Tab-separated table of C-alpha atoms in Angstrom:
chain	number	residue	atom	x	y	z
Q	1179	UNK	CA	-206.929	-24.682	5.507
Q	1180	UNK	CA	-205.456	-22.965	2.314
Q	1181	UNK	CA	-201.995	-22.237	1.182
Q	1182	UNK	CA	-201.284	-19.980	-1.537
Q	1183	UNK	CA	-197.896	-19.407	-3.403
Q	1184	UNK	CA	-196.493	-16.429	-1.697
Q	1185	UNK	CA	-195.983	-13.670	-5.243
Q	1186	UNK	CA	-195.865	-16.663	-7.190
Q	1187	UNK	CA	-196.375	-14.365	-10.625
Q	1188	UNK	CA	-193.136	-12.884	-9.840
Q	1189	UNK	CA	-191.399	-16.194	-8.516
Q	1190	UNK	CA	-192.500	-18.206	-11.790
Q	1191	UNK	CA	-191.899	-15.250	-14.494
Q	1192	UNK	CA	-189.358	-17.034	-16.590
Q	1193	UNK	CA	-190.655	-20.476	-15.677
Q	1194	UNK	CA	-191.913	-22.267	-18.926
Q	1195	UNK	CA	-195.577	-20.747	-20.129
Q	1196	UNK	CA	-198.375	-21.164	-20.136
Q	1197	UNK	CA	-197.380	-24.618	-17.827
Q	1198	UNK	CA	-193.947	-25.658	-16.150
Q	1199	UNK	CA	-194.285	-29.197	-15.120
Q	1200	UNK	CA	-191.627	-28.784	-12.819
Q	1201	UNK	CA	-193.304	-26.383	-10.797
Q	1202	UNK	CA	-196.667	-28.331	-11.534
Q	1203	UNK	CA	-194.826	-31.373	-9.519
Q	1204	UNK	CA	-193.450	-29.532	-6.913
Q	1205	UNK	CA	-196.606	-28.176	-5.840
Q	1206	UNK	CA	-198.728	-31.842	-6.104
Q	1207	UNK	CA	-195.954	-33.659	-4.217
Q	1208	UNK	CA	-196.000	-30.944	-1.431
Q	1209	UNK	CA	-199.905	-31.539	-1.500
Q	1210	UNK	CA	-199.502	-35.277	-0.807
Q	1211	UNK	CA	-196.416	-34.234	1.664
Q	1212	UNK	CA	-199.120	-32.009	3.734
Q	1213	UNK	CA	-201.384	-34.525	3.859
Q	1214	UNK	CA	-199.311	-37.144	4.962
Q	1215	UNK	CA	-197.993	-34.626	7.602
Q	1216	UNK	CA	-201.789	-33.807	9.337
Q	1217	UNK	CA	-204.262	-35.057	9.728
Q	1218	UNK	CA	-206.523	-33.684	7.027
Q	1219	UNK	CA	-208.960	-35.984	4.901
Q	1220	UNK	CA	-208.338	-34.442	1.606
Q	1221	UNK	CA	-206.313	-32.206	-0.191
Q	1222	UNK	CA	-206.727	-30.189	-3.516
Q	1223	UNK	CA	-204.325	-28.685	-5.469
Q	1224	UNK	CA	-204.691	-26.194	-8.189
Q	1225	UNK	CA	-202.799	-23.009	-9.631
Q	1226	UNK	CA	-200.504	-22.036	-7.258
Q	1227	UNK	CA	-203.018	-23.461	-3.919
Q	1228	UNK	CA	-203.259	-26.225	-1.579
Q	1229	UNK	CA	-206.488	-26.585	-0.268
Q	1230	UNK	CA	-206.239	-29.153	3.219
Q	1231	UNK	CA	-210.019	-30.381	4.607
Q	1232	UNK	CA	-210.635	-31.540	8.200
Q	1233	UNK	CA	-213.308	-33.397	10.025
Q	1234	UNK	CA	-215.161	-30.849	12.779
Q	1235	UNK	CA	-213.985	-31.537	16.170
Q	1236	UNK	CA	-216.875	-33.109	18.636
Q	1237	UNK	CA	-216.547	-31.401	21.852
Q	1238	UNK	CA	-218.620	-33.865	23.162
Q	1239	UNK	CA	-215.796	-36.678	23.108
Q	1240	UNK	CA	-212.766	-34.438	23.845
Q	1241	UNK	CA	-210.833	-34.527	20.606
Q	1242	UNK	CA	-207.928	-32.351	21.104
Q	1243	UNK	CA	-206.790	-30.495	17.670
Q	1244	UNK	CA	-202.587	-30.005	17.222
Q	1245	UNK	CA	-201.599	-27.097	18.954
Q	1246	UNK	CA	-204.905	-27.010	20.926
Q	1247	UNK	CA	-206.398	-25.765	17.826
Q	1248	UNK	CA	-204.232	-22.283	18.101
Q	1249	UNK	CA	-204.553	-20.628	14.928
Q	1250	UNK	CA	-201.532	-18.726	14.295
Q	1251	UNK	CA	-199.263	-21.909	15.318
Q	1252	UNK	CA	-201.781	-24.342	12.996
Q	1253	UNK	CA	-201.307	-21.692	10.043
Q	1254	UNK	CA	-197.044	-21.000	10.698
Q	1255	UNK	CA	-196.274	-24.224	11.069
Q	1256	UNK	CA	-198.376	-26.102	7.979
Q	1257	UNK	CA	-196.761	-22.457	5.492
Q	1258	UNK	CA	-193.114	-23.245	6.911
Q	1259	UNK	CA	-193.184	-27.366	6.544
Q	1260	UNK	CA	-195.105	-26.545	2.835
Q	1261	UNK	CA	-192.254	-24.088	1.670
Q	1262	UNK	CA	-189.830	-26.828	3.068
Q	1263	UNK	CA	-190.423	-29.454	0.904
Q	1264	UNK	CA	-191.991	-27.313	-2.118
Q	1265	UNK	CA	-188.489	-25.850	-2.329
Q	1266	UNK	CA	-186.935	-29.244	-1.507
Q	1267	UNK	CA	-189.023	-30.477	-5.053
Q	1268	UNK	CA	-188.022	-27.768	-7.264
Q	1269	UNK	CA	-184.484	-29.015	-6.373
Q	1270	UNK	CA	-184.831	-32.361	-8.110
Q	1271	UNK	CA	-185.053	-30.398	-11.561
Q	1272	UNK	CA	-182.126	-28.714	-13.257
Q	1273	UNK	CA	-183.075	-25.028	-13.534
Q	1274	UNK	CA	-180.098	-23.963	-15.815
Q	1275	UNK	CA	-182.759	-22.210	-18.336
Q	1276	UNK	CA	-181.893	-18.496	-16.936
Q	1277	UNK	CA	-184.289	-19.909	-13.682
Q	1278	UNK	CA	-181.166	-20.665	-11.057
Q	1279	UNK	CA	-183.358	-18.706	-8.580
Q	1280	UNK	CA	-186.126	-21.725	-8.597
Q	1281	UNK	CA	-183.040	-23.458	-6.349
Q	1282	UNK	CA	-182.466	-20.994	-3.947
Q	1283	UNK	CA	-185.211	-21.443	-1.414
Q	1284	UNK	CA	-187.370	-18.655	-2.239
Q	1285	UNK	CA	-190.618	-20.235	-2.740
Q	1286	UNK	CA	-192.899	-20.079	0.364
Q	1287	UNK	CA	-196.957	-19.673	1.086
Q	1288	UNK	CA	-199.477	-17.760	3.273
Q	1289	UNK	CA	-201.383	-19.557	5.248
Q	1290	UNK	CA	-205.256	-19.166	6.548
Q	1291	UNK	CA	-207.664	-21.462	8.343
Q	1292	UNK	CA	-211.613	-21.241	8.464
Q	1293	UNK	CA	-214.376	-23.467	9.125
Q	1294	UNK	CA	-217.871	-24.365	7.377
Q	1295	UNK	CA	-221.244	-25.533	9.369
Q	1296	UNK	CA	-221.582	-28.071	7.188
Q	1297	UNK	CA	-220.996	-30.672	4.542
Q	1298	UNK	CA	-222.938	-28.367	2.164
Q	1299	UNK	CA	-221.181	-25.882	2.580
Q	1300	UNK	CA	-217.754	-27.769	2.706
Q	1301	UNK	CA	-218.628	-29.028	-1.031
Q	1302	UNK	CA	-219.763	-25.071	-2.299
Q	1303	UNK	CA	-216.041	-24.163	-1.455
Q	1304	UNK	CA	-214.555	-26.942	-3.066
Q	1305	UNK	CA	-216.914	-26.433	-6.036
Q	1306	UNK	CA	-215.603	-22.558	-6.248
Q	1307	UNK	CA	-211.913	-23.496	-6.345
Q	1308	UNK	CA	-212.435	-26.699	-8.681
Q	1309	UNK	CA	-214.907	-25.857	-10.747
Q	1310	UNK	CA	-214.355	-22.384	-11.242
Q	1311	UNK	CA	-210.865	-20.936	-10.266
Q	1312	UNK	CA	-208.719	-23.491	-11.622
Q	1313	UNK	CA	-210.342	-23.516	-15.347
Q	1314	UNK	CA	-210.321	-19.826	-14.970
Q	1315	UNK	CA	-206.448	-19.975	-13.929
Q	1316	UNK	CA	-206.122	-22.349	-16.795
Q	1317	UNK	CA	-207.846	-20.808	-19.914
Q	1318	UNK	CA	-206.447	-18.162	-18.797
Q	1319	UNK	CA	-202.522	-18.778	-18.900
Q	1320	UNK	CA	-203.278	-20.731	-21.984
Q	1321	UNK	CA	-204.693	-17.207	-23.659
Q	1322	UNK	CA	-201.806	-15.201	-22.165
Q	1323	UNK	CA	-199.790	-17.803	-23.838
Q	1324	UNK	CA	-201.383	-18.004	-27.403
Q	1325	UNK	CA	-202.792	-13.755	-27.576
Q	1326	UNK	CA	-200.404	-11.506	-24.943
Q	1327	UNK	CA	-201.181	-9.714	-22.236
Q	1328	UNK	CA	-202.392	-6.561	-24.104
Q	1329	UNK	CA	-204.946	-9.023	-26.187
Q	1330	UNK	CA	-206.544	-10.774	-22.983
Q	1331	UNK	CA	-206.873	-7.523	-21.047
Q	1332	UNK	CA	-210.633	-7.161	-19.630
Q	1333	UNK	CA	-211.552	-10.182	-21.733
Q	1334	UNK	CA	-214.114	-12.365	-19.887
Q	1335	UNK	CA	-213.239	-15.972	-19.510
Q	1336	UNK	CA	-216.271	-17.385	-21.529
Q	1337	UNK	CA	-215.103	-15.130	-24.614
Q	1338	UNK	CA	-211.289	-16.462	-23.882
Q	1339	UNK	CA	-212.540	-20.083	-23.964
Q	1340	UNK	CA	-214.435	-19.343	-27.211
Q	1341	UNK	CA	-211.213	-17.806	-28.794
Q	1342	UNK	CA	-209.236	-20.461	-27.535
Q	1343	UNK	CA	-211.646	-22.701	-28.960
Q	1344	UNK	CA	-211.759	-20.995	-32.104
Q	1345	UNK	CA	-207.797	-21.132	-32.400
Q	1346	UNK	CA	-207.831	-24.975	-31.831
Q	1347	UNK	CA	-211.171	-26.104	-33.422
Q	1348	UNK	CA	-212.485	-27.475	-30.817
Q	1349	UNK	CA	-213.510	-28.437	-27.113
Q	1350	UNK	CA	-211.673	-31.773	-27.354
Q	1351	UNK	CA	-208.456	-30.134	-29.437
Q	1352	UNK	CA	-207.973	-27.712	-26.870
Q	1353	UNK	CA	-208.079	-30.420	-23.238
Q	1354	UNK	CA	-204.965	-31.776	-25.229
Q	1355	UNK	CA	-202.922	-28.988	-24.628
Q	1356	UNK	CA	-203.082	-29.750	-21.191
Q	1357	UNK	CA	-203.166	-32.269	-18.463
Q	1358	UNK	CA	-205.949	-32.950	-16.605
Q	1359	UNK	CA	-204.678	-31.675	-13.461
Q	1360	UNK	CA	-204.394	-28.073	-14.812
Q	1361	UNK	CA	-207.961	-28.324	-16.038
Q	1362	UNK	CA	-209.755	-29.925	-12.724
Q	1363	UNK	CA	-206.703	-29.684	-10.344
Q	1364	UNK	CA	-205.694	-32.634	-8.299
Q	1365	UNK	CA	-207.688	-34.405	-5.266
Q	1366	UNK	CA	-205.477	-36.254	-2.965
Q	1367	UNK	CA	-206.319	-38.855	-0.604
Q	1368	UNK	CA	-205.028	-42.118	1.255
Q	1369	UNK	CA	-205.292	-45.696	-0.084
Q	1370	UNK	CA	-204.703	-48.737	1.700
Q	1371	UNK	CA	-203.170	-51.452	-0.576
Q	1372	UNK	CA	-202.192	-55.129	-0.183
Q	1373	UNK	CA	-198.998	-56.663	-0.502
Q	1374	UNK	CA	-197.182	-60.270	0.298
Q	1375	UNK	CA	-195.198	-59.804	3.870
Q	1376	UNK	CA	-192.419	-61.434	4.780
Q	1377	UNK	CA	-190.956	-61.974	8.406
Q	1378	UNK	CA	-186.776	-62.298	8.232
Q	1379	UNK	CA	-186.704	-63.376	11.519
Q	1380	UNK	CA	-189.345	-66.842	10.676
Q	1381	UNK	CA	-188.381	-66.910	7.423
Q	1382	UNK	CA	-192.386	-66.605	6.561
Q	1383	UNK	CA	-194.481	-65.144	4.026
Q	1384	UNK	CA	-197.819	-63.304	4.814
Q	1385	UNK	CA	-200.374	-62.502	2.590
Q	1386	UNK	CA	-202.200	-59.508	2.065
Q	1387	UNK	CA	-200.183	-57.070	4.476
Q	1388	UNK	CA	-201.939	-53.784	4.287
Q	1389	UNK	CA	-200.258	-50.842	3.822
Q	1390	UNK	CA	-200.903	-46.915	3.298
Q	1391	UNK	CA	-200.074	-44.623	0.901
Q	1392	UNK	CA	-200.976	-41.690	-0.587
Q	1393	UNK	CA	-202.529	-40.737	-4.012
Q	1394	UNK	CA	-203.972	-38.351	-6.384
Q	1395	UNK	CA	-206.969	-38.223	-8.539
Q	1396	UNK	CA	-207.887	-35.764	-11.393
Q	1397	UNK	CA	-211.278	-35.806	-12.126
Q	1398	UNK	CA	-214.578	-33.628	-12.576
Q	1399	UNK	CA	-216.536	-33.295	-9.000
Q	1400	UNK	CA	-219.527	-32.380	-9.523
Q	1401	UNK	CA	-222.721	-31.561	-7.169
Q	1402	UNK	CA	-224.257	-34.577	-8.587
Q	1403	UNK	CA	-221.752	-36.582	-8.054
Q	1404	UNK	CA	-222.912	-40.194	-5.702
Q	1405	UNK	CA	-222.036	-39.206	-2.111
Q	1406	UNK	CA	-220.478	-35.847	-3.334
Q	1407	UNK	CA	-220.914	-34.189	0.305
Q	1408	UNK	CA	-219.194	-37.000	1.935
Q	1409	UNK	CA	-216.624	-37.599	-0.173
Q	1410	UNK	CA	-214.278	-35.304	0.851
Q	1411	UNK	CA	-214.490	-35.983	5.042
Q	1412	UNK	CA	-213.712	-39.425	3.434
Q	1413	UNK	CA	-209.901	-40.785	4.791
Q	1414	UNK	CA	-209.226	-43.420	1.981
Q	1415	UNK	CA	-209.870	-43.486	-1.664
Q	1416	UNK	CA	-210.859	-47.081	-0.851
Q	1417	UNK	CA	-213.970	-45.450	1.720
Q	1418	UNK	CA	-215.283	-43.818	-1.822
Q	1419	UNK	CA	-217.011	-44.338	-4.934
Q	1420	UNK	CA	-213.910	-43.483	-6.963
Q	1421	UNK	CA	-211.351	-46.174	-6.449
Q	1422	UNK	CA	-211.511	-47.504	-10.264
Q	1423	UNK	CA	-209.798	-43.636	-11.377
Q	1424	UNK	CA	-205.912	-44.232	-12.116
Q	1425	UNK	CA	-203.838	-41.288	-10.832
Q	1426	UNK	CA	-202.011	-39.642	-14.081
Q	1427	UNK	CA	-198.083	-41.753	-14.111
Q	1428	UNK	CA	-196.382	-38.515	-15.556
Q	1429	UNK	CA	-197.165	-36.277	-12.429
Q	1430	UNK	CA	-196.079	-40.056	-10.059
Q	1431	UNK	CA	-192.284	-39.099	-10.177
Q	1432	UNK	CA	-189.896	-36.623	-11.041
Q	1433	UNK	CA	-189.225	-36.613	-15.135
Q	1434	UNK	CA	-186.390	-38.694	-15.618
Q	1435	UNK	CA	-184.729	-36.318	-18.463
Q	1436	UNK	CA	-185.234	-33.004	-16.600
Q	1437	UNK	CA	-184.272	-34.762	-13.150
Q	1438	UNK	CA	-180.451	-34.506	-12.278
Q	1439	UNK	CA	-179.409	-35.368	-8.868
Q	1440	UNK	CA	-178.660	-32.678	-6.154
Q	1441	UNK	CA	-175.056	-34.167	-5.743
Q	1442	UNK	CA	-173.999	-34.193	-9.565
Q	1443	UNK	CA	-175.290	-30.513	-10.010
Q	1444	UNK	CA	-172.768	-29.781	-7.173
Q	1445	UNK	CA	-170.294	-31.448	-8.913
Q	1446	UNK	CA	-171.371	-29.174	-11.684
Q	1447	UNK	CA	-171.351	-26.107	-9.740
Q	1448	UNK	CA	-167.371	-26.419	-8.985
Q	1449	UNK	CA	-166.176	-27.892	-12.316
């Protein structure tokens, strides 16, 4: 299942360039959201997208799909809930720089569902929208920033890099204009984590009480990756080879001096 922002070049026109991490964190909290929501293994979020992947249904044993597996109620649905809380994100920033609009509930997706035969072929679509449309998205917003539009017209993406390249002096100078999860996008998965329980009624302590969260993970996937096929039908982080990667703390929470709270900014509005 993928969502894509809904004429997001218009919506995001006087957002901050080439990256707004406001919008950046609305969009990977609305990832974890939709994965928390469905039952999808893993999600991937890049550009503007949400990419949601599914285990196939067995006939064999019965497993029933929500909605009985109706397409246009699977794909409504997941768009509506996803323009619910991306909009309820971009609410948590103060938009006062000429981009009042970001609050108004405008932001929403489109919506479409396929299937693959096979594990192979699950990993070939990830591999298109990881390794090649989000650096693509990337290199290029970062040469829209640094040349114009008129400069980067026609321009290939290799001969962008190598300008970009050029402009910073290297490889290395230009990854740290950026985050990692505009470069390789964001996987997001479940983790199961201990902590010491406590029962109010016994007055007794309990340890390790397992509990679920969610998580993301910006890394490079590659098709040599260990166990790259299965990793994404995976359910946990802790089911795969990749529970020593930290997710990035600055995309965890909201930032604290852009983030004013939706009851003070209507205080605001009336004063």
């Amino acid at each position: 299942m993928r969502l894509d922002g809904s004429n997001f070049k218009n919506f995001t026109k006087r957002c901050k360039k080439p990256f707004d991490e406001r919008i950046t964190y609305s969009l990977l909290n609305t990832g974890k959201d939709l994965l928390a929501e469905t039952n999808a293994c893993t999600a991937f979020v890049q550009s503007d997208e949400i990419s949601l992947i599914f285990k196939g249904v067995d006939p064999f044993y019965g497993v029933q799909t929500k909605y009985g597996g109706r397409i246009s109620k699977l794909a409504s649905t997941t768009a509506s809930f996803a323009a619910a809380r991306f909009n309820y994100y971009l609410n948590l920033y103060n938009w006062e720089d000429k981009n009042i609009h970001m609050t108004q509930g405008f932001g929403n997706f489109d919506c479409r569902l396929f299937n693959v035969p096979s594990n192979k072929e699950l990993i070939d679509v990830v591999m298109w929208r990881h390794q090649y449309e989000c650096r693509r998205n990337t290199i290029a917003m970062m040469a829209l920033s640094e040349y114009g539009k008129k400069s980067i017209h026609e321009v290939s993406t290799i001969t962008l890099l190598d300008r970009l390249i050029g402009t910073y002096g290297s490889f290395e100078n230009l990854l740290q204009r950026f985050h990692p999860i505009h470069f390789y996008g964001a996987f997001i998965k479940k983790e199961q984590f201990k902590i010491q329980g406590y029962n109010p009624k016994t007055n007794e302590e309990f340890d390790d009480v397992i509990r679920t969260r969610v998580a993301h993970r910006c890394f490079d996937l590659t098709p040599e990756f260990p166990n790259a096929e299965d990793f994404l039908t995976k359910k946990y982080w802790d089911e795969t080879d990749l529970t020593n990667l930290q997710p990035p703390s600055e995309y965890e929470r909201p930032n604290i001096s852009t983030f004013e709270s939706r009851s003070r900014r209507r205080a605001n509005h009336y004063e």
